[in-house]
Amino acid sequence: NGNLTDKWIHIEKPLFEKDGGHGMVFKTFDGKLMFTYHSPNKTPFERPQLRELYEENDMLYVKA
């Protein structure tokens, strides 16, 4: 529905610092937490990128 519920804090440091576009966080059908974005952020070279996330101490991190 587009509403954000629960308590959350916007952290200024981005999850991905390179040339990436807007992103989305979602769970896969098997429950993995994923982050998708497009990179590079230059038309016509944009390509979707997928990275697995993990949550620790109420923060999201990109899995190495």
PDB file of C-alpha atoms in Angstrom, residues 3 6-7 9 11 14-16 18 24 27-29 31 37 39 43-45 48-50 52 54 56 58-60 62:
ATOM      1  CA  ASN A   3       2.899   3.040   3.745  1.00  0.00           C
ATOM      2  CA  ASP A   6       7.261   0.365  12.315  1.00  0.00           C
ATOM      3  CA  LYS A   7      10.110   2.525  13.538  1.00  0.00           C
ATOM      4  CA  ILE A   9      15.808   5.676  10.762  1.00  0.00           C
ATOM      5  CA  ILE A  11      20.973   6.556   7.496  1.00  0.00           C
ATOM      6  CA  PRO A  14      23.960   4.482   1.141  1.00  0.00           C
ATOM      7  CA  LEU A  15      23.950   0.675   0.918  1.00  0.00           C
ATOM      8  CA  PHE A  16      25.721   0.969  -2.413  1.00  0.00           C
ATOM      9  CA  LYS A  18      29.125   3.320  -6.607  1.00  0.00           C
ATOM     10  CA  MET A  24      14.303  -1.689  -3.801  1.00  0.00           C
ATOM     11  CA  LYS A  27      12.215 -10.902   0.139  1.00  0.00           C
ATOM     12  CA  THR A  28      12.459 -13.818  -2.275  1.00  0.00           C
ATOM     13  CA  PHE A  29       9.956 -16.673  -2.210  1.00  0.00           C
ATOM     14  CA  GLY A  31      12.822 -15.778   2.409  1.00  0.00           C
ATOM     15  CA  TYR A  37      19.302  -1.433  -8.191  1.00  0.00           C
ATOM     16  CA  SER A  39      24.181   0.182 -12.377  1.00  0.00           C
ATOM     17  CA  THR A  43      21.474   5.243 -20.213  1.00  0.00           C
ATOM     18  CA  PRO A  44      21.728   2.984 -22.264  1.00  0.00           C
ATOM     19  CA  PHE A  45      24.213   1.030 -20.131  1.00  0.00           C
ATOM     20  CA  PRO A  48      19.854  -4.658 -12.995  1.00  0.00           C
ATOM     21  CA  GLN A  49      22.040  -5.731 -10.066  1.00  0.00           C
ATOM     22  CA  LEU A  50      20.948  -8.002  -7.215  1.00  0.00           C
ATOM     23  CA  GLU A  52      21.679 -10.276  -0.811  1.00  0.00           C
ATOM     24  CA  TYR A  54      21.362  -9.358   6.061  1.00  0.00           C
ATOM     25  CA  GLU A  56      22.117  -7.184  12.258  1.00  0.00           C
ATOM     26  CA  ASP A  58      18.466  -3.297  13.440  1.00  0.00           C
ATOM     27  CA  MET A  59      20.669  -2.342  10.440  1.00  0.00           C
ATOM     28  CA  LEU A  60      20.778  -3.695   6.876  1.00  0.00           C
ATOM     29  CA  VAL A  62      25.046  -6.011   1.883  1.00  0.00           C
TER      30      VAL A  62
END
